Coordinates of C-alpha atoms and ligand atoms in Angstrom, one line a residue:
M1 CA 174.9 4.6 4.9
K2 CA 172.8 1.8 6.2
I3 CA 169.1 2.9 4.8
G4 CA 165.8 1.2 5.4
I5 CA 163.3 1.7 2.5
V6 CA 159.0 1.0 3.5
C7 CA 157.2 0.6 0.3
Y8 CA 154.1 -1.1 -1.4
P9 CA 156.0 -3.8 -2.9
T10 CA 153.6 -4.2 -6.0
Y11 CA 153.2 -2.7 -9.6
G12 CA 152.8 1.0 -8.3
G13 CA 154.5 4.1 -9.5
S14 CA 155.7 4.6 -5.6
G15 CA 156.8 1.2 -5.4
V16 CA 158.7 1.2 -8.6
V17 CA 160.7 4.3 -7.4
A18 CA 161.9 3.1 -4.2
T19 CA 162.7 -0.5 -5.8
E20 CA 164.8 1.2 -8.7
L21 CA 166.2 4.1 -5.4
G22 CA 167.1 1.2 -3.3
L23 CA 168.1 -1.1 -6.1
G24 CA 170.5 2.2 -7.3
L25 CA 171.8 3.2 -3.7
A26 CA 173.1 0.0 -3.5
K27 CA 175.3 -0.3 -6.9
R28 CA 176.5 3.3 -5.4
G29 CA 178.3 1.1 -2.0
H30 CA 174.9 1.9 0.4
Q31 CA 173.6 -0.8 2.3
I32 CA 169.6 -1.3 1.4
H33 CA 167.2 -3.0 3.8
F34 CA 163.7 -3.3 2.3
I35 CA 161.1 -3.6 4.8
T36 CA 157.6 -4.8 3.3
Y37 CA 155.0 -7.6 3.1
R38 CA 155.9 -9.5 -0.1
R39 CA 159.0 -8.9 -2.6
P40 CA 158.9 -5.8 -4.1
V41 CA 158.3 -6.9 -8.1
R42 CA 161.1 -4.9 -9.6
L43 CA 163.5 -6.6 -7.0
T44 CA 164.4 -9.2 -9.0
T45 CA 168.2 -9.7 -9.1
F46 CA 170.8 -10.3 -6.4
H47 CA 172.9 -7.3 -5.4
E48 CA 175.2 -8.5 -2.0
N49 CA 173.8 -4.4 -0.7
I50 CA 170.5 -5.5 -0.7
F51 CA 168.3 -7.3 2.4
F52 CA 164.7 -7.9 2.2
H53 CA 162.6 -8.6 6.0
E54 CA 159.3 -9.3 5.0
V55 CA 156.5 -8.0 7.8
S56 CA 154.5 -10.7 8.4
G57 CA 150.5 -10.8 10.2
E58 CA 149.8 -12.8 12.5
D59 CA 145.8 -14.2 12.3
Y60 CA 144.1 -14.6 14.8
P61 CA 140.3 -15.2 14.8
L62 CA 139.7 -11.8 16.9
F63 CA 141.2 -10.1 14.1
E64 CA 139.0 -9.2 10.9
Y65 CA 141.8 -7.7 8.7
T66 CA 145.1 -8.4 9.6
P67 CA 146.4 -5.2 11.9
Y68 CA 149.3 -4.7 9.5
D69 CA 151.1 -1.7 10.4
T70 CA 151.9 -2.8 14.3
A71 CA 153.3 -6.1 12.4
L72 CA 155.3 -3.0 10.6
A73 CA 156.0 -1.3 13.3
S74 CA 157.5 -4.3 15.1
K75 CA 159.6 -5.3 12.3
I76 CA 161.1 -1.4 11.3
I77 CA 162.3 -1.3 15.4
D78 CA 163.6 -4.8 14.8
V79 CA 165.8 -3.7 11.7
V80 CA 166.5 -0.7 12.7
K81 CA 168.4 -2.1 16.3
Y82 CA 170.1 -5.5 14.5
E83 CA 170.9 -4.1 11.1
E84 CA 172.0 -0.8 13.1
L85 CA 170.0 1.3 10.3
D86 CA 171.1 5.1 9.6
L87 CA 167.9 6.3 8.5
L88 CA 164.3 4.8 7.7
H89 CA 163.0 6.3 4.4
V90 CA 159.2 5.4 3.8
H91 CA 157.4 5.7 0.3
Y92 CA 153.9 6.5 0.1
A93 CA 152.5 8.6 3.2
I94 CA 149.7 5.9 4.5
P95 CA 150.1 4.3 6.3
H96 CA 153.8 4.0 6.2
A97 CA 154.8 7.8 8.1
T98 CA 152.7 7.7 10.8
V99 CA 154.1 3.8 11.2
A100 CA 157.4 5.1 11.0
Y101 CA 157.0 7.8 13.6
L102 CA 155.5 5.1 15.9
A103 CA 158.5 2.5 15.6
K104 CA 160.9 5.8 15.9
K105 CA 159.2 6.8 18.8
I106 CA 159.9 3.2 20.9
L107 CA 163.2 3.3 19.7
L108 CA 163.9 7.1 20.9
Q109 CA 162.6 5.1 24.6
E110 CA 165.5 2.5 24.1
G111 CA 168.0 5.9 23.1
R112 CA 167.9 4.8 19.9
Y113 CA 167.2 8.2 17.5
I114 CA 166.3 7.1 13.9
P115 CA 165.4 9.6 11.4
V116 CA 162.9 9.5 8.7
I117 CA 161.9 10.6 5.4
T118 CA 158.4 10.4 3.7
T119 CA 158.1 10.6 -0.2
L120 CA 154.6 12.0 -0.8
H121 CA 154.4 10.0 -4.6
G122 CA 150.9 11.3 -5.1
T123 CA 147.2 10.1 -4.0
D124 CA 148.7 9.2 -0.6
I125 CA 148.2 13.4 -0.7
T126 CA 145.1 14.0 -3.7
L127 CA 142.9 11.5 -3.7
V128 CA 143.6 9.2 -0.6
G129 CA 145.3 11.7 2.0
S130 CA 143.2 14.3 1.7
N131 CA 139.6 12.8 2.3
S132 CA 138.7 12.5 5.8
T133 CA 138.9 9.4 7.0
F134 CA 142.6 9.8 6.8
A135 CA 143.6 13.5 6.3
P136 CA 144.8 13.9 10.5
V137 CA 146.7 11.1 11.1
V138 CA 148.3 12.3 7.3
A139 CA 149.2 15.9 8.5
F140 CA 150.7 15.0 11.9
S141 CA 152.9 11.8 10.0
I142 CA 154.1 14.0 7.7
N143 CA 155.1 17.1 9.9
K144 CA 156.7 14.1 12.5
S145 CA 158.8 12.6 9.6
D146 CA 162.7 14.4 9.6
G147 CA 162.3 14.7 6.0
V148 CA 159.6 15.6 3.3
T149 CA 159.9 15.0 -0.1
S150 CA 157.6 15.0 -3.1
V151 CA 157.9 14.2 -6.5
S152 CA 156.9 17.5 -7.9
E153 CA 156.7 20.4 -7.6
N154 CA 153.2 20.8 -7.9
L155 CA 152.3 17.8 -5.3
K156 CA 154.2 19.7 -3.3
Q157 CA 152.0 22.9 -3.8
Q158 CA 149.3 19.9 -2.9
T159 CA 150.5 19.0 -0.4
L160 CA 150.8 22.8 1.4
E161 CA 147.2 23.9 0.0
T162 CA 145.3 20.3 1.8
F163 CA 147.7 20.3 4.6
K164 CA 148.8 22.5 7.6
I165 CA 152.6 21.4 7.0
D166 CA 155.2 23.2 9.0
K167 CA 158.0 20.8 7.3
E168 CA 160.0 21.6 4.3
I169 CA 159.5 19.7 1.1
R170 CA 161.8 18.8 -0.6
V171 CA 161.0 18.2 -4.9
I172 CA 162.8 15.6 -5.8
N173 CA 161.5 14.0 -9.4
N174 CA 161.0 10.8 -10.0
F175 CA 164.0 9.3 -12.6
I176 CA 164.5 6.6 -14.9
D177 CA 167.3 3.8 -15.5
F178 CA 168.9 4.9 -19.6
K179 CA 169.8 0.9 -19.4
R180 CA 167.0 -0.4 -18.8
F181 CA 164.8 2.6 -21.2
K182 CA 165.8 2.9 -24.6
K183 CA 165.1 2.6 -27.7
L184 CA 165.4 -1.3 -28.9
N185 CA 165.2 -3.2 -32.5
K186 CA 162.3 -5.1 -31.8
D187 CA 161.5 -5.1 -34.9
H188 CA 159.9 -8.7 -35.7
F189 CA 157.7 -8.0 -32.1
K190 CA 156.3 -5.2 -34.2
M191 CA 155.7 -6.7 -37.0
A192 CA 153.6 -9.4 -35.2
I193 CA 151.9 -6.6 -33.3
A194 CA 151.5 -4.3 -36.7
P195 CA 151.5 -6.6 -40.0
H196 CA 150.4 -3.9 -42.4
G197 CA 152.6 -0.6 -40.9
E198 CA 150.2 0.0 -38.4
K199 CA 151.2 3.3 -36.0
I200 CA 151.1 1.1 -32.8
L201 CA 149.7 3.8 -29.4
V202 CA 150.5 2.4 -26.0
H203 CA 149.4 3.1 -22.2
T204 CA 150.8 1.3 -19.4
S205 CA 148.9 1.6 -16.2
N206 CA 147.4 0.1 -13.3
F207 CA 143.9 1.0 -14.6
R208 CA 142.2 2.2 -11.8
K209 CA 140.4 5.0 -12.2
V210 CA 141.7 8.2 -11.8
K211 CA 144.0 6.5 -15.5
R212 CA 140.9 7.3 -17.4
V213 CA 141.6 4.2 -19.5
E214 CA 138.1 5.0 -21.0
D215 CA 139.8 8.3 -22.5
V216 CA 142.2 6.0 -24.4
I217 CA 140.3 3.8 -26.0
Y218 CA 137.9 6.7 -27.2
T219 CA 140.8 9.1 -28.3
F220 CA 142.3 5.7 -30.2
K221 CA 138.8 5.5 -32.3
I222 CA 139.1 8.4 -33.0
V223 CA 142.6 8.5 -34.4
L224 CA 141.9 5.3 -35.8
E225 CA 139.8 6.6 -38.7
K226 CA 142.1 8.7 -40.4
V227 CA 145.4 6.8 -39.5
P228 CA 145.6 3.1 -39.9
S229 CA 146.5 2.1 -36.0
K230 CA 146.6 -0.4 -33.1
L231 CA 146.6 0.2 -30.0
L232 CA 148.5 -1.3 -26.8
L233 CA 146.8 -1.8 -23.7
V234 CA 149.6 -2.9 -20.6
G235 CA 148.7 -3.3 -16.7
D236 CA 145.8 -4.7 -15.0
G237 CA 143.5 -3.3 -12.4
P238 CA 139.7 -3.2 -11.5
E239 CA 138.7 -0.6 -14.7
R240 CA 140.6 -2.9 -17.9
H241 CA 136.8 -5.8 -17.2
R242 CA 134.8 -2.5 -18.2
C243 CA 137.5 -1.2 -20.9
E244 CA 137.0 -4.8 -22.8
E245 CA 133.4 -4.3 -22.7
L246 CA 134.1 -0.4 -24.1
C247 CA 136.2 -2.2 -27.0
R248 CA 133.6 -5.0 -27.8
Q249 CA 130.8 -2.3 -28.0
L250 CA 132.9 0.1 -30.2
G251 CA 134.2 -2.3 -32.3
L252 CA 137.6 -1.7 -32.0
Y253 CA 138.4 -5.1 -29.8
S254 CA 140.6 -6.2 -33.1
E255 CA 142.4 -3.6 -32.6
V256 CA 143.3 -3.1 -29.6
R257 CA 145.3 -5.7 -27.5
F258 CA 145.1 -6.4 -23.6
L259 CA 148.3 -7.1 -22.7
G260 CA 147.6 -7.4 -18.8
K261 CA 151.2 -6.8 -16.3
Q262 CA 154.6 -6.9 -18.1
N263 CA 157.4 -7.2 -16.6
A264 CA 159.8 -5.8 -19.8
V265 CA 157.6 -2.9 -20.5
E266 CA 160.4 -1.1 -22.4
E267 CA 160.6 -4.0 -24.6
L268 CA 156.5 -2.6 -25.7
L269 CA 157.3 0.4 -25.6
A270 CA 160.0 0.0 -28.1
V271 CA 158.2 -1.0 -31.2
S272 CA 155.1 1.8 -29.8
D273 CA 154.7 5.0 -31.7
L274 CA 152.7 7.2 -29.1
F275 CA 152.2 7.1 -25.5
L276 CA 148.6 8.4 -23.9
M277 CA 148.1 9.5 -20.7
P278 CA 145.0 11.5 -20.1
S279 CA 145.1 10.6 -16.1
E280 CA 142.6 12.7 -13.5
M281 CA 145.8 13.1 -11.3
E282 CA 148.7 12.6 -11.9
S283 CA 151.9 13.5 -9.7
F284 CA 154.6 13.1 -11.9
G285 CA 153.8 10.5 -14.5
L286 CA 156.8 7.7 -14.1
A287 CA 154.9 5.4 -17.1
A288 CA 155.7 8.6 -18.9
L289 CA 159.0 8.7 -18.8
E290 CA 159.6 5.7 -19.2
A291 CA 157.7 5.8 -22.7
M292 CA 159.9 9.2 -23.3
A293 CA 163.5 7.9 -22.6
C294 CA 162.0 5.1 -24.8
Q295 CA 162.0 7.9 -27.2
L296 CA 158.4 8.1 -27.1
P297 CA 156.4 11.8 -27.7
V298 CA 153.3 11.6 -24.7
I299 CA 150.0 12.7 -25.2
S300 CA 148.7 13.4 -21.8
S301 CA 146.3 15.2 -20.0
N302 CA 147.6 18.9 -17.9
A303 CA 147.2 17.2 -14.7
G304 CA 149.1 17.8 -11.7
G305 CA 152.5 17.2 -12.1
L306 CA 152.2 16.0 -16.1
P307 CA 153.1 19.7 -17.8
E308 CA 156.8 19.4 -15.5
L309 CA 157.2 16.6 -17.3
N310 CA 155.5 16.4 -20.6
I311 CA 156.1 19.9 -22.4
H312 CA 153.8 21.4 -24.4
G313 CA 154.3 21.1 -27.9
V314 CA 157.7 20.2 -27.3
T315 CA 158.1 16.3 -25.8
G316 CA 154.3 16.3 -26.6
Y317 CA 150.6 17.8 -26.3
T318 CA 148.7 18.0 -23.2
T319 CA 145.3 19.0 -22.7
D320 CA 142.4 19.4 -20.2
V321 CA 141.4 16.1 -18.4
G322 CA 138.3 14.7 -20.9
N323 CA 139.5 16.5 -23.7
V324 CA 139.7 13.0 -25.7
G325 CA 138.4 15.2 -29.5
Q326 CA 141.8 17.6 -28.5
M327 CA 143.8 14.4 -27.8
A328 CA 142.9 12.7 -30.6
E329 CA 143.8 16.1 -32.9
Y330 CA 147.4 16.0 -31.8
A331 CA 148.0 12.5 -32.1
I332 CA 146.9 12.7 -35.3
E333 CA 148.7 16.0 -36.3
L334 CA 151.9 14.0 -34.9
L335 CA 151.5 10.7 -36.7
S336 CA 150.9 12.4 -40.1
N337 CA 154.2 14.3 -40.1
E338 CA 157.2 12.6 -40.4
E339 CA 159.9 15.7 -39.9
K340 CA 157.5 17.1 -37.0
Y341 CA 157.4 13.6 -34.8
K342 CA 160.9 12.5 -35.4
Q343 CA 161.9 16.2 -33.8
F344 CA 159.0 15.5 -30.7
R345 CA 161.0 11.9 -30.7
A346 CA 164.6 14.1 -30.0
N347 CA 162.5 16.3 -27.6
A348 CA 161.5 13.7 -25.8
L349 CA 164.6 11.4 -25.3
A350 CA 166.2 15.0 -24.3
R351 CA 163.8 15.7 -21.7
A352 CA 164.2 12.1 -20.0
A353 CA 167.4 12.8 -19.9
E354 CA 167.3 15.1 -17.0
F355 CA 165.8 12.6 -14.9
D356 CA 168.4 10.7 -15.7
I357 CA 168.8 8.0 -12.6
D358 CA 172.7 9.1 -12.4
K359 CA 171.3 12.5 -12.1
I360 CA 168.3 12.4 -9.4
L361 CA 170.0 9.5 -7.1
P362 CA 173.1 12.2 -5.6
Q363 CA 169.4 14.6 -4.9
Y364 CA 168.3 11.6 -2.5
E365 CA 172.5 11.0 -0.9
S366 CA 172.8 14.8 -0.2
Y367 CA 169.1 14.7 1.4
Y368 CA 170.0 11.7 3.3
R369 CA 173.2 13.1 4.9
E370 CA 171.7 16.4 5.5
V371 CA 168.7 14.6 7.6
I372 CA 171.2 12.5 8.9
D373 CA 173.5 15.5 10.4
K374 CA 170.5 17.5 11.6
A375 CA 169.8 14.3 13.8
L376 CA 172.9 14.1 15.0
Y377 CA 173.0 17.1 16.1
R378 CA 169.9 16.7 17.8
N379 CA 171.5 13.8 19.6
Ligands
GMT1 O1 149.0 6.0 -9.3 C1 149.6 5.5 -9.5 O2 149.9 4.8 -10.8 C2 150.4 4.9 -8.2 C3 151.1 5.8 -7.2 C4 151.6 5.4 -6.3 O3 151.8 5.7 -5.9 O4 152.0 4.1 -6.3 O5 152.0 6.3 -9.0 C5 152.1 7.9 -7.9 O6 153.7 7.7 -7.6 C6 154.5 7.6 -8.7 C7 155.6 7.8 -8.5 O7 156.2 8.8 -7.8 C8 154.1 9.0 -10.1 O8 154.8 9.3 -11.1 C9 152.7 8.8 -10.5 O9 152.4 9.8 -11.2 C10 152.1 8.7 -9.2 N1 150.0 8.7 -9.5 C11 149.4 9.4 -9.1 O10 149.4 10.7 -8.6 C12 147.4 9.3 -9.8

């Protein structure tokens, strides 16, 4: 198939999933066309089946903001026509589902029907999409997509509760590539971070409010009273500065390392012992899946789709949002009981294996075929 992928090219989970999906599909022989304003961060290797079409906005003194949506729609029309795409798969509803609909309508006038699949990733529904600034347009655009997928059952239910949706929503979970995310032997690195054999707790995110990184720090503070440990904070975003200040105020700064954005996250996960994800909302929790693939048990909140991934008492523990005392208690329990910890580690890996890229990609492929077949019938 010739597939156009529209996504945010940044470190956000939706862009990561879209890029890994494109890479995986290209390896399976499909031709993939990324259409976005910058080369996606995870698109680092050359592949003969991968093409990148950059959307560039025109600056004009009249525009306070460059009209990206218009430029994106025009680029989509171009790529669909000249590359003869079979399908357009847009990730994150805002504004991609809306722009895809506009492009589809324009192409239809020229006698070409391009089927569109929208994948809902989370905040495009829960945090941003449900806001009245966007809601009517988001609902309309989802309903106008030829196919809609959601990354968890919970997000599907939230979408149906938030909007009046007359489309079937197919749940296709996030996935993981075990060639990249696996337990690596990085003992020298571990020694540098924790020279006295301290346990290493880790959190990776884009440091937005919804991630509640402060809860990670408060949890760590309690753990540190009982278990000699270090905390790795990986990623960057609006809350990072406040978190750095909090660590200073709590006298933790020398026990915590802020590592900023990292490309080789798997190397940091490889040296860690426990992953923390206290999010306010999380449609799936890709970062937790990456950690589990590297054999890390997860202590997370029970928000959104997290309990679908992190099985309480099996792969880690889940608690109510903000219950740092309980999170710390669970962390201390796991880090102090070697037998239990080993079992949870094995369970985390086994659970992650259920989301192996080789299991999830075929679900996308067969959904693509279904949607394309329906569109051909329409023509
Ligand atoms: O919130 C993020 O970390 C970024 C966000 C995005 O849309 O880029 O991630 C969402 O999509 C990921 C991939 O499907 C999911 O694994 C994350 O759980 C989800 N984040 C939230 O729901 C907050």
